[in-house]
Short mmCIF file of C-alpha atoms in Angstrom, two decimals:
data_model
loop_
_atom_site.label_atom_id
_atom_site.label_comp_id
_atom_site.label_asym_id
_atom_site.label_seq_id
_atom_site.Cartn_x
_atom_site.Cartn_y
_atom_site.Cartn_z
CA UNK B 1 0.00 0.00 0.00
CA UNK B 2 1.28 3.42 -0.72
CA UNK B 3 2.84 5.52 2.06
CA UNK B 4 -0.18 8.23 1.28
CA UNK B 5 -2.86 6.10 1.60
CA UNK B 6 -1.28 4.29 4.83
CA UNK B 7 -1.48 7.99 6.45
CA UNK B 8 -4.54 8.61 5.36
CA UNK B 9 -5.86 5.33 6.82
CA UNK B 10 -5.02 6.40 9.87
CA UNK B 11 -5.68 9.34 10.41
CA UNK B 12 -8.91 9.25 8.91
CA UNK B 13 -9.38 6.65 11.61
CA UNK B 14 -7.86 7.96 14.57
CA UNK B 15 -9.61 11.24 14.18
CA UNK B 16 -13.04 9.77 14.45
CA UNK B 17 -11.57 7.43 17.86
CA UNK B 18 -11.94 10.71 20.04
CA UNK B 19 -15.86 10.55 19.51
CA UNK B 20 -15.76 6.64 19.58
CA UNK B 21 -14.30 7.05 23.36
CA UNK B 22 -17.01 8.59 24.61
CA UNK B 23 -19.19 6.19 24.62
CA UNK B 24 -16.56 3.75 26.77
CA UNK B 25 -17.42 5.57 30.24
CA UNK B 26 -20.27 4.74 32.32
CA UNK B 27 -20.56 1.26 33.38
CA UNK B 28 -17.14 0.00 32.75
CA UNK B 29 -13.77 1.27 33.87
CA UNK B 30 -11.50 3.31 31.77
CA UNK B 31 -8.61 0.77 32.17
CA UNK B 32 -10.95 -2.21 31.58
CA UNK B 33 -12.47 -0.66 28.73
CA UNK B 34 -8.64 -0.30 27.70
CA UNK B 35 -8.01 -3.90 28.38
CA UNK B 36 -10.72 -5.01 26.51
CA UNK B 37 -9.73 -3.34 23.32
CA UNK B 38 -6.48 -4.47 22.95
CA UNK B 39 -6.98 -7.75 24.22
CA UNK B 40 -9.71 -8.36 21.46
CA UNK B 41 -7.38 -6.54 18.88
CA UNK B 42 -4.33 -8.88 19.74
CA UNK B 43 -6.16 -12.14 19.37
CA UNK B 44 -7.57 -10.80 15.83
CA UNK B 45 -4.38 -9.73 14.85
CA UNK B 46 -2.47 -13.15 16.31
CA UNK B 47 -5.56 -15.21 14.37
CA UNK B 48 -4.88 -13.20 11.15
CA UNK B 49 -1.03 -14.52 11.44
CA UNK B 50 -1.88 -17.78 11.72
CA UNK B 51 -3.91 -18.20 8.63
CA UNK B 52 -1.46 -15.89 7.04
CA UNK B 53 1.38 -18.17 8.69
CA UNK B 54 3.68 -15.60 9.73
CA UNK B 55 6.82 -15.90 11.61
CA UNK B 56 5.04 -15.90 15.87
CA UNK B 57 8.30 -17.22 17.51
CA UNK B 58 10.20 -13.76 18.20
CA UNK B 59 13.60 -14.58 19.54
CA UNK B 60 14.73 -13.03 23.32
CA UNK B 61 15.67 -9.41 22.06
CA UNK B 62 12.85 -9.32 19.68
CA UNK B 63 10.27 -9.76 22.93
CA UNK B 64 12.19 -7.38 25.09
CA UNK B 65 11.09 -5.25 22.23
CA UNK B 66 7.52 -6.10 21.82
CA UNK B 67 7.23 -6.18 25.33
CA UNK B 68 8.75 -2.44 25.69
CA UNK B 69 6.46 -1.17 22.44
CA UNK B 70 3.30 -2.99 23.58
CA UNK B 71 3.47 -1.55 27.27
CA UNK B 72 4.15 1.60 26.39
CA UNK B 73 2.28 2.12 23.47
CA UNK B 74 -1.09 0.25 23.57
CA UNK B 75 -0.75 -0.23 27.64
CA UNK B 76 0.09 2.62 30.06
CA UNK B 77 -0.13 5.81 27.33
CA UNK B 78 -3.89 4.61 26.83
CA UNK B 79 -5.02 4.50 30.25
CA UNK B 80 -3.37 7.63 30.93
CA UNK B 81 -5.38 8.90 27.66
CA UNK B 82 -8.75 7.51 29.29
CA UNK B 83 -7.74 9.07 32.45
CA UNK B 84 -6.96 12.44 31.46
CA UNK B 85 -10.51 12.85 29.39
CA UNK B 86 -11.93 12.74 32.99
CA UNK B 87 -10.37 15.71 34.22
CA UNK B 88 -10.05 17.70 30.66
CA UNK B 89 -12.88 18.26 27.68
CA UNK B 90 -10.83 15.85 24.71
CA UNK B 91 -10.49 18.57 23.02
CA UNK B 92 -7.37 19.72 24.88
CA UNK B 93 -6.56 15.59 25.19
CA UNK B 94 -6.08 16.42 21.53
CA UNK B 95 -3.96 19.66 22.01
CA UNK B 96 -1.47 17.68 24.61
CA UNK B 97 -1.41 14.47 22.16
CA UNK B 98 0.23 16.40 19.65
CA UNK B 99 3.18 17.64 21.45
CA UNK B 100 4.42 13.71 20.51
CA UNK B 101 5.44 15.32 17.45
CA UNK B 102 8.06 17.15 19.19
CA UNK B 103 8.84 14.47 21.63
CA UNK B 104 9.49 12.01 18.66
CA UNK B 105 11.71 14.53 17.31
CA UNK B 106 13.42 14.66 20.37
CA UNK B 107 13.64 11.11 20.66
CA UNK B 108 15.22 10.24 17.05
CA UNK B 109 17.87 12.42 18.11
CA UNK B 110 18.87 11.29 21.53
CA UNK B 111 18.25 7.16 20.59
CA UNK B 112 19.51 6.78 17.09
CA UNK B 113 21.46 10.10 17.01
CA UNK B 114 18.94 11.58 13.97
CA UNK B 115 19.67 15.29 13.20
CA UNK B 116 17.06 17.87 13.90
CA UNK B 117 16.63 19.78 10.56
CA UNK B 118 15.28 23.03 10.91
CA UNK B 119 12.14 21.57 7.97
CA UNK B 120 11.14 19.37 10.76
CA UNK B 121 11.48 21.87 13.85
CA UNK B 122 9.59 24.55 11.48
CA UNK B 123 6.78 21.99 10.79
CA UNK B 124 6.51 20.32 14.27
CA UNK B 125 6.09 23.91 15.74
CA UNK B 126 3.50 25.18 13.21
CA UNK B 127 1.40 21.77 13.76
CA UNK B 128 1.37 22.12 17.66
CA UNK B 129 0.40 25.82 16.88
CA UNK B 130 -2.03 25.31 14.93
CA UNK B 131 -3.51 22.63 17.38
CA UNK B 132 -3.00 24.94 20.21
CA UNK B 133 -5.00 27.82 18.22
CA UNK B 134 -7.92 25.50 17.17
CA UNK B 135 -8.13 24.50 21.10
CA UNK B 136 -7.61 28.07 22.21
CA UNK B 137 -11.04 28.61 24.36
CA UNK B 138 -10.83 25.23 26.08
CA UNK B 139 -7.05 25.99 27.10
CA UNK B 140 -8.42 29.14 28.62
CA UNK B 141 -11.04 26.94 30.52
CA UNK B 142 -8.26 25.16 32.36
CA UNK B 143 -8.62 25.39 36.32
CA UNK B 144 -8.02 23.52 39.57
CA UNK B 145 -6.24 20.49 40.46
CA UNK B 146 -8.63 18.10 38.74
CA UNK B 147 -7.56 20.01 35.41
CA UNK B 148 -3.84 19.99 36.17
CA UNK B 149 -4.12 16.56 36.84
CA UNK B 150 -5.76 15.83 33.46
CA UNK B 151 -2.85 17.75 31.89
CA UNK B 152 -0.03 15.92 33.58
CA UNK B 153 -2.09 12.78 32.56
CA UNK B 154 -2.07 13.85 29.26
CA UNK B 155 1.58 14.80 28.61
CA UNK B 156 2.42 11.66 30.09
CA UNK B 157 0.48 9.83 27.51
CA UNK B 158 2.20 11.86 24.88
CA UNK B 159 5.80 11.23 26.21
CA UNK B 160 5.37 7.42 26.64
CA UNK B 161 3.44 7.30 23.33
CA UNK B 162 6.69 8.58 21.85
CA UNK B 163 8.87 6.14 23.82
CA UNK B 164 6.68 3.17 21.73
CA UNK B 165 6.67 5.13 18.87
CA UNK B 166 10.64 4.83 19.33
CA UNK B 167 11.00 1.01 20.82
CA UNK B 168 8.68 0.76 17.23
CA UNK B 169 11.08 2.09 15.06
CA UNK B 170 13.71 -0.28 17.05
CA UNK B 171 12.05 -3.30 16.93
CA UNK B 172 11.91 -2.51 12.61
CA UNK B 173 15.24 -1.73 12.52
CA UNK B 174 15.53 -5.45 13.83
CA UNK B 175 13.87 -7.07 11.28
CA UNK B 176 10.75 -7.70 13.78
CA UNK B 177 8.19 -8.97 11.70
CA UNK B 178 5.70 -6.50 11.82
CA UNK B 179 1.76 -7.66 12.48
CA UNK B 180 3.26 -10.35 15.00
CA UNK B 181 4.67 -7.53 17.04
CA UNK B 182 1.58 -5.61 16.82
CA UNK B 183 -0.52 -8.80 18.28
CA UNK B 184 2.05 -9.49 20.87
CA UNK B 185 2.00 -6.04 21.94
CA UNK B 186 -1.91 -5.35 22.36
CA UNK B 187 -1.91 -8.58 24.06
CA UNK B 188 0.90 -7.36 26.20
CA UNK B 189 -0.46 -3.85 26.73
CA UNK B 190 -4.07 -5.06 27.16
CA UNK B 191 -2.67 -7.42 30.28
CA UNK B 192 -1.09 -4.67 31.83
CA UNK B 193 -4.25 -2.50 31.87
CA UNK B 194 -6.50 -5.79 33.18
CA UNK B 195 -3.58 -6.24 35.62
CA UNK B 196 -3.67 -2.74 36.92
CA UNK B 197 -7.82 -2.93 37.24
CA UNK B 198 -7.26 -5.73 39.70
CA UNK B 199 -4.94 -4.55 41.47
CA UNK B 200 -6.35 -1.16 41.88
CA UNK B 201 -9.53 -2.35 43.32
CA UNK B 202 -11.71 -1.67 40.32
CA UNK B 203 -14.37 -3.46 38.94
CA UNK B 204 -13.92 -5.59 35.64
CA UNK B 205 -18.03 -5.17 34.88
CA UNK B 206 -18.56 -5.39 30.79
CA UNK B 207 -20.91 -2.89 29.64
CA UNK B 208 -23.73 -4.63 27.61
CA UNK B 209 -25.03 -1.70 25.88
CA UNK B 210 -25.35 -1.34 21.98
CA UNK B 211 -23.54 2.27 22.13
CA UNK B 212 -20.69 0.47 24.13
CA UNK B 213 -20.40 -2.91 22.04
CA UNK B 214 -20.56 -0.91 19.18
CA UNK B 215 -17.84 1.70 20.37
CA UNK B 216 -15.49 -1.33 21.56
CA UNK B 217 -15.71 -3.00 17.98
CA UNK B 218 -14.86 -0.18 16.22
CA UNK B 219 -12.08 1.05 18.61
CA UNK B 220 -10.50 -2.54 18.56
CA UNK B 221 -10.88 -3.14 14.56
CA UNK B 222 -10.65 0.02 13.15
CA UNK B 223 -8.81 1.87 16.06
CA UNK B 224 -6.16 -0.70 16.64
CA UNK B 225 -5.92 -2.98 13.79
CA UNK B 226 -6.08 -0.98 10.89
CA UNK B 227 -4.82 2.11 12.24
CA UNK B 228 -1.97 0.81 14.18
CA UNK B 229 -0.97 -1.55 11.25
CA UNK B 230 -0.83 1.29 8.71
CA UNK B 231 0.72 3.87 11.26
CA UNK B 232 3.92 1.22 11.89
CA UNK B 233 4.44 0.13 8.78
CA UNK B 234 4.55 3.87 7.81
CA UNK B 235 6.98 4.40 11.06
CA UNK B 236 9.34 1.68 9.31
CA UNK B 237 9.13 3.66 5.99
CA UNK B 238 9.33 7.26 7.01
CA UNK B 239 10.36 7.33 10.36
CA UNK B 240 8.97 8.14 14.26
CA UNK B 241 10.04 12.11 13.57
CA UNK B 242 7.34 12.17 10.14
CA UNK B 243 5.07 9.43 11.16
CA UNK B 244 4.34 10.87 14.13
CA UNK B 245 3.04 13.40 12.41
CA UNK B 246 -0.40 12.12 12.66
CA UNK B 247 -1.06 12.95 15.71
CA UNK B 248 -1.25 17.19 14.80
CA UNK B 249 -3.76 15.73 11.50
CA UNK B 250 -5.85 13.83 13.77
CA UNK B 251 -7.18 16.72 16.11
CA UNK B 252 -8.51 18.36 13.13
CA UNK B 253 -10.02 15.47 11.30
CA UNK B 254 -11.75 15.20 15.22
CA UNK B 255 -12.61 18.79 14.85
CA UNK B 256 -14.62 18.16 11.20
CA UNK B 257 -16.70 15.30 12.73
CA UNK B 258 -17.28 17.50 15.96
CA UNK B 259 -18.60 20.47 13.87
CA UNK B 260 -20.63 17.59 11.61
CA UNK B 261 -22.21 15.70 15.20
CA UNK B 262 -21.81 17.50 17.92
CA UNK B 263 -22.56 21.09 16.41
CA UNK B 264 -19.05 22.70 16.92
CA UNK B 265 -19.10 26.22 15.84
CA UNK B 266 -16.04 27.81 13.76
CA UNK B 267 -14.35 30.78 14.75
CA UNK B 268 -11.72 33.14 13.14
CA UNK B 269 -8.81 30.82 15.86
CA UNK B 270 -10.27 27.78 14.41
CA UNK B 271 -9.89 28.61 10.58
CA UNK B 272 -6.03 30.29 11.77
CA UNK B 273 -5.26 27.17 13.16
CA UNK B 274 -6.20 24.73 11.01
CA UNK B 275 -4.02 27.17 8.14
CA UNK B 276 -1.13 26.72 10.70
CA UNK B 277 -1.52 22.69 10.38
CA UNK B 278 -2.14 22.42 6.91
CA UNK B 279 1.06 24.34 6.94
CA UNK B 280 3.12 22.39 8.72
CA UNK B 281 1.98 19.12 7.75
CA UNK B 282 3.37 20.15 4.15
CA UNK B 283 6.61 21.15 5.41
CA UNK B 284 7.17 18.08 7.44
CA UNK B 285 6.24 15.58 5.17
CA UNK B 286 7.06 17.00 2.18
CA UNK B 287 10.82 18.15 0.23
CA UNK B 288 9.30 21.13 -1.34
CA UNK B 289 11.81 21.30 -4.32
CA UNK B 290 11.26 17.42 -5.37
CA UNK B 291 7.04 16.49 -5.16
CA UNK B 292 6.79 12.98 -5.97
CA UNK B 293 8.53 10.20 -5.29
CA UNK B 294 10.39 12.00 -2.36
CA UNK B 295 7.43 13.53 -0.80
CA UNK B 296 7.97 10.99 1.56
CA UNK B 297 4.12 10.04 1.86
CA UNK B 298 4.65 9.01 -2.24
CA UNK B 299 6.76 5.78 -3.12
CA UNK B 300 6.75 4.62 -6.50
CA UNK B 301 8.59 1.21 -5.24
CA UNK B 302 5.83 -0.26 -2.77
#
């Protein structure tokens, strides 16, 4: 699949997960609810290798790898995620979850020694302005401890989102084979959030509703299968720094449905930041002086 349409898959996705969340509280608790989704994901994805036959036995390094990617990235960032959206309106959720642009950045530098050009510092910071602009009125609504709490909860999602996003582009550079690790790694992060319901005390009641069993399918096939598969194979293509990337597109694509559902109503801040995105996405995924094959979203060889 080209790299274009594997971004588009997923962000297309992920931007219509933040309204797909809300219908997980209520009955069942937020780390359940994020134990049930990637449990159910890993098994479909594990099932899918086994009628594919892919390579399942990893060797020792490859599941200190899996292990590291799955509890960071589909274990302890989501609760945090589900956490922090009960202290702060999603909307800022989605302003914090983009600052894993700049943490990715950050991160390619530090672990694999990456060079920061100024392209990608010009097009992380337009993204995460834009983001910040289209969010502006529910940053100003930010107050008390409950809040702050939400916000630490969500910058720590961010940051340990990254650290996956990172262990991810390890585990490629490996030779991992992909959809395995992405099973494993549900499975893996989906254990740790069961395991941390018990042992916090909370209750592991399933929520029988339609709007709930509906919600969980989605999240767990479209929200983790598809969106996940697309978003690592385009990690292993492009890189954590560009990939990551999607998280400053999905905000507004959450924005669209939120004006198309939930009545949203556009401002002048709104249309600004959205221009600043737009902006930015272009200069971080693209070498303006070569469209095409090097857009890096455009690969005439896969």
């Amino acid at each position: 699949m080209p790299n274009l349409a594997l971004y588009l898959l997923a962000t297309l996705i992920w931007g219509s997960t933040w309204l797909a969340i809300t219908f997980q509280y209520g009955v069942t608790a937020a780390s359940a609810s994020v134990a049930y989704r990637f449990l159910l994901a890993g098994l479909l994805i594990l099932l899918w290798c086994i009628a594919k036959r892919e390579r399942l036995r990893l060797s020792r390094r490859e599941w200190a790898g899996v292990a590291g990617q799955g509890s960071l990235m589909f274990g302890i960032s989501y609760m945090l995620v589900y956490e922090a959206e009960l202290h702060i309106a999603s909307g800022l959720m989605a302003v914090l979850n983009s600052s894993m642009v700049v943490f990715n950045l950050l991160g390619m530098r530090l672990v694999f020694g990456k060079a920061v050009d100024g392209k990608s510092l010009l097009g992380a910071g337009l993204g995460v302005l834009g983001i910040v602009l289209v969010f502006w009125p529910e940053l100003n609504t930010v107050h008390g401890s409950s809040a702050w709490l939400g916000i630490l909860c969500g910058l720590g999602a961010a940051l340990l989102a990254s650290a996956g996003n990172i262990v991810a582009q390890h585990n490629r550079h490996l030779g991992t084979p992909l959809l395995p690790s992405i099973g494993y790694g549900m499975v893996i992060g989906g254990s740790l959030a069961l395991l941390y319901t018990l042992l916090s005390g909370q209750s592991l009641a399933f929520d029988t509703r339609p709007a709930y069993l509906a919600s969980l399918l989605y999240l767990a096939v479209f929200g983790s299968v598809l969106a996940f598969a697309a978003y690592l194979t385009l990690l292993g293509r492009i890189g954590a720094g560009r990939a990551g990337y999607v998280a400053v597109v999905v905000p507004i694509i959450a924005l669209l449905l939120s004006g198309w559902f939930e009545g949203f109503v556009w401002q002048v801040h709104t249309v600004l930041g959205i221009a600043c995105a737009v902006a930015g996405n272009i200069i971080m995924l693209a070498d303006l002086g070569n469209w095409g094959r090097r857009l890096g979203l455009v690969s005439s060889s896969r």
